[in-house]
Amino acid sequence: MKKLIIEARVNEYAMRDENPNVPWSAQEIAHDAAEVAEAGASILHFHPRKLDGSPAHGYDDYSKVIAAIRNVSDLLVHPTLGQITIQGTESRVAHIPRLAADPRLKPELASLDLGSTNIDRYDATRKSFVTDEKSYINTTGTLIEFAKTFINCGVRPAVACWSAPFVRTLEPFFDMGLLPNPTWVVFVHTDNGVMGGHPPSPAGLRAFHDFLPKDRPVEWTVCSKPGNLFPTAAQAIQMGGHVSIGIGDNPYCELGSPTNAELVRRVAEIAKAYGREVATPQETRQILGMAPHFI
């Protein structure tokens, strides 16, 4: 079985009320980068944050984080496009070509969520939604523009799929020549009251996997945003998939509010138990058909 790629999703939009270890600053993200690399991660996904934890989307915010990560590791870098905290096609993707123009800052991957979904959380105790306007909108035209931008600047898409319709949309994007060989596909499970994705369960994973194009080159991974990913991670490891995990997606209070490195280490241990070795960053580049990277 091929080696396992572990992606560390270190912060997303998580605050520190449930897990105080969420990194916000460039220095804190770099600290986590060094630790998750040692634990077995080969990709790092991040959202730039201000010192108070609020979202930051300026070019300098991205560049400072990437420079800090590259100073301590050779991890593949995967920055966000901003999800619901920034609007407008050009604004959401503007930092990618600028970063790609600098070999030191060029990210290997950038997010491409292949559809739209609602990400409000339902509180079953109160029998009401905590919010009711969090719609993550990605029109087909926007997605085509993002994909073309990535091609033009040599950055691979990390194609996030929140439900089966997203997975079905892979086929036309392959047909249009907008996805690389192979494509990194992220199955985004959701739990704990967030209904926008498939649950992190055997049935939820099958619903994603069953709709993958059978004759297209894909490397797929699982995350849970929010929700405990470990049962689904074990299933994915057995099926030949990969794992994307971090305290940005879920605080894992049931594990005592761990660090990102502790989560990555647990995944590596599960992989070892199933007989799968963990891929290094250079081996991950080979699996994803990328050129070797030298810092």
Short mmCIF file of C-alpha atoms in Angstrom, two decimals:
data_model
loop_
_atom_site.label_atom_id
_atom_site.label_comp_id
_atom_site.label_asym_id
_atom_site.label_seq_id
_atom_site.Cartn_x
_atom_site.Cartn_y
_atom_site.Cartn_z
CA MET A 1 0.00 0.00 0.00
CA LYS A 2 1.25 3.50 -0.85
CA LYS A 3 2.64 5.66 1.90
CA LEU A 4 0.22 7.78 3.92
CA ILE A 5 0.12 11.56 3.45
CA ILE A 6 -0.78 13.40 6.65
CA GLU A 7 -1.92 17.01 6.33
CA ALA A 8 -1.98 19.19 9.46
CA ARG A 9 -4.90 21.64 9.45
CA VAL A 10 -3.49 23.81 12.19
CA ASN A 11 -5.90 26.66 12.86
CA GLU A 12 -8.80 27.39 10.44
CA TYR A 13 -10.99 29.95 12.29
CA ALA A 14 -10.76 28.22 15.67
CA MET A 15 -10.57 30.36 18.78
CA ARG A 16 -8.89 29.29 22.03
CA ASP A 17 -11.89 28.87 24.30
CA GLU A 18 -11.93 25.09 23.81
CA ASN A 19 -8.29 24.43 22.96
CA PRO A 20 -5.66 27.00 23.98
CA ASN A 21 -3.07 25.48 21.63
CA VAL A 22 -4.53 26.92 18.39
CA PRO A 23 -1.73 28.87 16.63
CA TRP A 24 -2.54 32.35 15.33
CA SER A 25 0.65 34.29 14.67
CA ALA A 26 3.25 33.42 12.04
CA GLN A 27 5.66 32.43 14.79
CA GLU A 28 3.10 30.17 16.45
CA ILE A 29 2.21 28.52 13.14
CA ALA A 30 5.92 28.00 12.42
CA HIS A 31 6.35 26.40 15.84
CA ASP A 32 3.55 23.98 15.01
CA ALA A 33 5.05 23.40 11.55
CA ALA A 34 8.30 22.15 13.07
CA GLU A 35 6.43 19.92 15.52
CA VAL A 36 3.97 18.39 13.03
CA ALA A 37 6.79 17.75 10.55
CA GLU A 38 8.66 15.79 13.20
CA ALA A 39 5.45 13.91 14.08
CA GLY A 40 4.89 12.79 10.48
CA ALA A 41 2.94 15.49 8.62
CA SER A 42 4.00 16.47 5.12
CA ILE A 43 1.42 19.20 4.30
CA LEU A 44 0.39 22.19 6.41
CA HIS A 45 -2.92 24.01 5.81
CA PHE A 46 -3.33 27.38 7.49
CA HIS A 47 -5.50 30.51 7.75
CA PRO A 48 -3.64 33.77 8.49
CA ARG A 49 -4.88 35.28 11.75
CA LYS A 50 -4.48 38.57 13.58
CA LEU A 51 -3.08 38.67 17.11
CA ASP A 52 -6.62 38.56 18.52
CA GLY A 53 -7.48 35.51 16.40
CA SER A 54 -9.63 37.33 13.84
CA PRO A 55 -9.12 36.48 10.14
CA ALA A 56 -6.37 38.23 8.17
CA HIS A 57 -6.34 38.16 4.36
CA GLY A 58 -3.62 40.56 3.26
CA TYR A 59 -0.71 39.43 1.10
CA ASP A 60 1.72 40.24 3.93
CA ASP A 61 -0.30 38.05 6.31
CA TYR A 62 0.12 35.06 4.01
CA SER A 63 3.75 35.76 3.11
CA LYS A 64 4.87 36.10 6.75
CA VAL A 65 3.36 32.74 7.63
CA ILE A 66 4.81 30.93 4.63
CA ALA A 67 8.27 32.43 5.20
CA ALA A 68 8.13 31.34 8.83
CA ILE A 69 7.06 27.79 7.88
CA ARG A 70 9.84 27.52 5.29
CA ASN A 71 12.42 28.63 7.86
CA VAL A 72 11.74 25.55 9.99
CA SER A 73 10.51 22.80 7.64
CA ASP A 74 10.14 21.50 4.10
CA LEU A 75 6.40 20.90 4.49
CA LEU A 76 4.15 21.46 1.49
CA VAL A 77 2.25 24.68 2.15
CA HIS A 78 -1.52 24.96 1.62
CA PRO A 79 -3.02 28.41 2.38
CA THR A 80 -6.73 29.18 2.44
CA LEU A 81 -8.68 31.44 0.09
CA GLY A 82 -10.73 32.73 3.01
CA GLN A 83 -13.97 30.69 3.04
CA ILE A 84 -16.83 33.00 4.17
CA THR A 85 -14.67 35.77 5.69
CA ILE A 86 -13.79 37.47 2.39
CA GLN A 87 -15.99 38.16 -0.62
CA GLY A 88 -15.35 38.56 -4.35
CA THR A 89 -13.58 36.22 -6.76
CA GLU A 90 -10.56 38.46 -7.33
CA SER A 91 -10.15 39.34 -3.65
CA ARG A 92 -10.26 35.71 -2.55
CA VAL A 93 -7.54 34.56 -4.93
CA ALA A 94 -5.38 37.70 -5.27
CA HIS A 95 -2.63 36.50 -2.93
CA ILE A 96 -1.93 33.26 -4.82
CA PRO A 97 -0.29 34.72 -7.98
CA ARG A 98 1.71 37.18 -5.85
CA LEU A 99 2.99 34.40 -3.61
CA ALA A 100 3.69 32.13 -6.59
CA ALA A 101 5.89 34.79 -8.18
CA ASP A 102 8.42 34.36 -5.35
CA PRO A 103 10.07 30.88 -5.31
CA ARG A 104 10.58 31.15 -1.56
CA LEU A 105 6.89 31.87 -0.91
CA LYS A 106 5.17 29.88 -3.66
CA PRO A 107 2.59 27.53 -2.09
CA GLU A 108 2.34 23.99 -3.39
CA LEU A 109 -1.45 23.88 -2.90
CA ALA A 110 -4.39 26.27 -2.64
CA SER A 111 -7.98 25.56 -1.63
CA LEU A 112 -10.70 24.99 -4.23
CA ASP A 113 -14.08 24.10 -2.67
CA LEU A 114 -15.98 22.58 -5.58
CA GLY A 115 -19.46 23.86 -4.76
CA SER A 116 -21.59 25.72 -2.22
CA THR A 117 -22.97 24.66 1.16
CA ASN A 118 -24.43 25.95 4.43
CA ILE A 119 -22.13 25.73 7.45
CA ASP A 120 -24.42 26.92 10.25
CA ARG A 121 -24.38 24.88 13.46
CA TYR A 122 -27.55 23.38 14.97
CA ASP A 123 -27.86 23.24 18.77
CA ALA A 124 -30.00 20.19 19.50
CA THR A 125 -30.35 21.15 23.18
CA ARG A 126 -31.86 24.54 22.33
CA LYS A 127 -33.61 23.15 19.23
CA SER A 128 -32.37 26.06 17.13
CA PHE A 129 -29.48 27.02 14.89
CA VAL A 130 -26.71 29.07 16.48
CA THR A 131 -26.46 31.00 13.20
CA ASP A 132 -28.65 30.90 10.11
CA GLU A 133 -26.79 32.89 7.43
CA LYS A 134 -23.42 31.13 7.00
CA SER A 135 -23.65 30.10 3.37
CA TYR A 136 -20.35 29.20 1.73
CA ILE A 137 -20.98 30.22 -1.88
CA ASN A 138 -18.76 29.15 -4.77
CA THR A 139 -20.38 29.65 -8.16
CA THR A 140 -19.23 27.53 -11.08
CA GLY A 141 -17.84 30.63 -12.77
CA THR A 142 -15.83 31.51 -9.66
CA LEU A 143 -14.42 27.99 -9.44
CA ILE A 144 -13.37 28.03 -13.09
CA GLU A 145 -11.55 31.33 -12.55
CA PHE A 146 -9.81 29.95 -9.46
CA ALA A 147 -8.74 26.81 -11.30
CA LYS A 148 -7.38 28.81 -14.24
CA THR A 149 -5.49 31.09 -11.85
CA PHE A 150 -3.86 28.09 -10.18
CA ILE A 151 -2.84 26.64 -13.56
CA ASN A 152 -1.33 29.95 -14.68
CA CYS A 153 0.83 30.28 -11.58
CA GLY A 154 1.74 26.60 -11.18
CA VAL A 155 -0.09 25.96 -7.89
CA ARG A 156 -2.01 22.72 -7.36
CA PRO A 157 -5.65 22.88 -6.20
CA ALA A 158 -6.61 21.17 -2.97
CA VAL A 159 -10.15 20.27 -4.05
CA ALA A 160 -12.46 20.27 -1.04
CA CYS A 161 -15.66 18.24 -1.41
CA TRP A 162 -18.34 18.73 1.26
CA SER A 163 -20.91 16.33 -0.24
CA ALA A 164 -21.52 13.98 -3.16
CA PRO A 165 -22.45 16.79 -5.62
CA PHE A 166 -19.00 18.31 -5.10
CA VAL A 167 -17.39 14.95 -5.92
CA ARG A 168 -19.54 14.60 -9.06
CA THR A 169 -18.30 18.03 -10.19
CA LEU A 170 -14.75 16.64 -10.39
CA GLU A 171 -15.63 14.97 -13.70
CA PRO A 172 -16.47 18.14 -15.69
CA PHE A 173 -13.46 19.94 -14.23
CA PHE A 174 -11.25 17.07 -15.39
CA ASP A 175 -12.96 17.21 -18.79
CA MET A 176 -12.20 20.93 -19.09
CA GLY A 177 -8.53 20.32 -18.30
CA LEU A 178 -8.74 22.34 -15.08
CA LEU A 179 -7.41 19.68 -12.69
CA PRO A 180 -3.91 18.19 -12.55
CA ASN A 181 -2.73 14.60 -12.69
CA PRO A 182 -3.21 13.51 -9.92
CA THR A 183 -5.58 15.82 -8.03
CA TRP A 184 -5.53 16.17 -4.23
CA VAL A 185 -9.18 15.78 -3.10
CA VAL A 186 -10.28 16.53 0.47
CA PHE A 187 -13.47 14.86 1.73
CA VAL A 188 -14.84 17.38 4.25
CA HIS A 189 -16.92 15.58 6.87
CA THR A 190 -18.96 17.61 9.37
CA ASP A 191 -20.46 16.76 12.76
CA ASN A 192 -21.52 18.37 16.06
CA GLY A 193 -24.48 20.17 14.55
CA VAL A 194 -22.90 21.29 11.27
CA MET A 195 -24.96 19.70 8.49
CA GLY A 196 -23.09 20.96 5.41
CA GLY A 197 -21.00 17.82 4.85
CA HIS A 198 -21.30 14.06 5.17
CA PRO A 199 -20.91 12.79 8.75
CA PRO A 200 -17.57 11.23 9.78
CA SER A 201 -18.93 7.69 9.62
CA PRO A 202 -18.50 4.64 7.39
CA ALA A 203 -21.63 5.60 5.45
CA GLY A 204 -20.46 9.20 5.13
CA LEU A 205 -17.10 8.18 3.72
CA ARG A 206 -18.67 5.66 1.33
CA ALA A 207 -20.99 8.40 0.04
CA PHE A 208 -17.92 10.41 -0.92
CA HIS A 209 -15.82 7.55 -2.22
CA ASP A 210 -18.55 5.91 -4.29
CA PHE A 211 -18.87 9.00 -6.49
CA LEU A 212 -15.16 9.46 -7.25
CA PRO A 213 -14.47 9.30 -10.99
CA LYS A 214 -13.22 5.77 -11.58
CA ASP A 215 -10.82 6.58 -14.42
CA ARG A 216 -9.40 9.88 -13.12
CA PRO A 217 -6.12 10.27 -11.20
CA VAL A 218 -7.06 11.21 -7.63
CA GLU A 219 -5.37 11.07 -4.24
CA TRP A 220 -8.05 11.57 -1.60
CA THR A 221 -7.93 12.50 2.05
CA VAL A 222 -10.43 12.95 4.88
CA CYS A 223 -11.00 15.72 7.40
CA SER A 224 -13.81 16.49 9.86
CA LYS A 225 -14.81 20.11 10.39
CA PRO A 226 -15.91 19.79 13.16
CA GLY A 227 -15.98 16.32 14.68
CA ASN A 228 -13.68 13.55 15.85
CA LEU A 229 -11.95 12.25 12.72
CA PHE A 230 -10.15 9.24 14.17
CA PRO A 231 -12.67 6.46 13.33
CA THR A 232 -12.96 7.76 9.76
CA ALA A 233 -9.19 8.27 9.58
CA ALA A 234 -8.66 4.60 10.40
CA GLN A 235 -11.16 3.63 7.70
CA ALA A 236 -9.46 5.89 5.16
CA ILE A 237 -6.04 4.48 6.00
CA GLN A 238 -7.33 0.94 5.35
CA MET A 239 -8.92 2.03 2.05
CA GLY A 240 -5.74 3.62 0.69
CA GLY A 241 -6.74 7.22 1.36
CA HIS A 242 -4.91 9.88 3.35
CA VAL A 243 -5.66 11.94 6.49
CA SER A 244 -6.00 15.70 7.09
CA ILE A 245 -6.40 16.57 10.76
CA GLY A 246 -5.85 19.42 13.17
CA ILE A 247 -7.16 21.43 16.09
CA GLY A 248 -8.27 24.06 13.60
CA ASP A 249 -11.06 21.70 12.56
CA ASN A 250 -11.92 20.26 15.97
CA PRO A 251 -10.59 20.98 19.50
CA TYR A 252 -10.50 17.31 20.57
CA CYS A 253 -11.39 18.19 24.17
CA GLU A 254 -12.03 14.49 24.73
CA LEU A 255 -8.27 13.99 24.30
CA GLY A 256 -7.38 16.74 26.75
CA SER A 257 -7.04 19.64 24.28
CA PRO A 258 -4.03 18.25 22.37
CA THR A 259 -1.57 20.04 20.11
CA ASN A 260 -1.56 19.58 16.34
CA ALA A 261 1.57 17.47 16.66
CA GLU A 262 -0.13 15.12 19.10
CA LEU A 263 -2.98 14.53 16.63
CA VAL A 264 -0.54 13.89 13.78
CA ARG A 265 1.42 11.48 15.94
CA ARG A 266 -1.75 9.53 16.74
CA VAL A 267 -2.57 9.23 13.03
CA ALA A 268 0.97 8.00 12.31
CA GLU A 269 0.56 5.36 15.01
CA ILE A 270 -2.72 4.17 13.53
CA ALA A 271 -1.08 3.95 10.10
CA LYS A 272 1.76 1.88 11.55
CA ALA A 273 -0.76 -0.48 13.12
CA TYR A 274 -2.30 -1.05 9.67
CA GLY A 275 1.08 -1.52 8.02
CA ARG A 276 1.28 1.83 6.20
CA GLU A 277 4.37 3.97 6.34
CA VAL A 278 4.04 7.75 6.57
CA ALA A 279 5.20 9.82 3.60
CA THR A 280 7.87 12.48 3.98
CA PRO A 281 7.34 15.86 2.28
CA GLN A 282 9.55 14.80 -0.64
CA GLU A 283 7.67 11.50 -0.97
CA THR A 284 4.39 13.42 -0.87
CA ARG A 285 5.59 15.56 -3.77
CA GLN A 286 6.32 12.37 -5.70
CA ILE A 287 2.89 10.89 -4.91
CA LEU A 288 1.20 14.11 -6.07
CA GLY A 289 3.34 14.36 -9.21
CA MET A 290 5.21 17.48 -8.12
CA ALA A 291 8.82 18.37 -8.75
CA PRO A 292 11.28 17.99 -5.86
CA HIS A 293 11.60 21.08 -3.65
CA PHE A 294 14.84 22.45 -2.28
CA ILE A 295 14.95 25.19 0.32
#
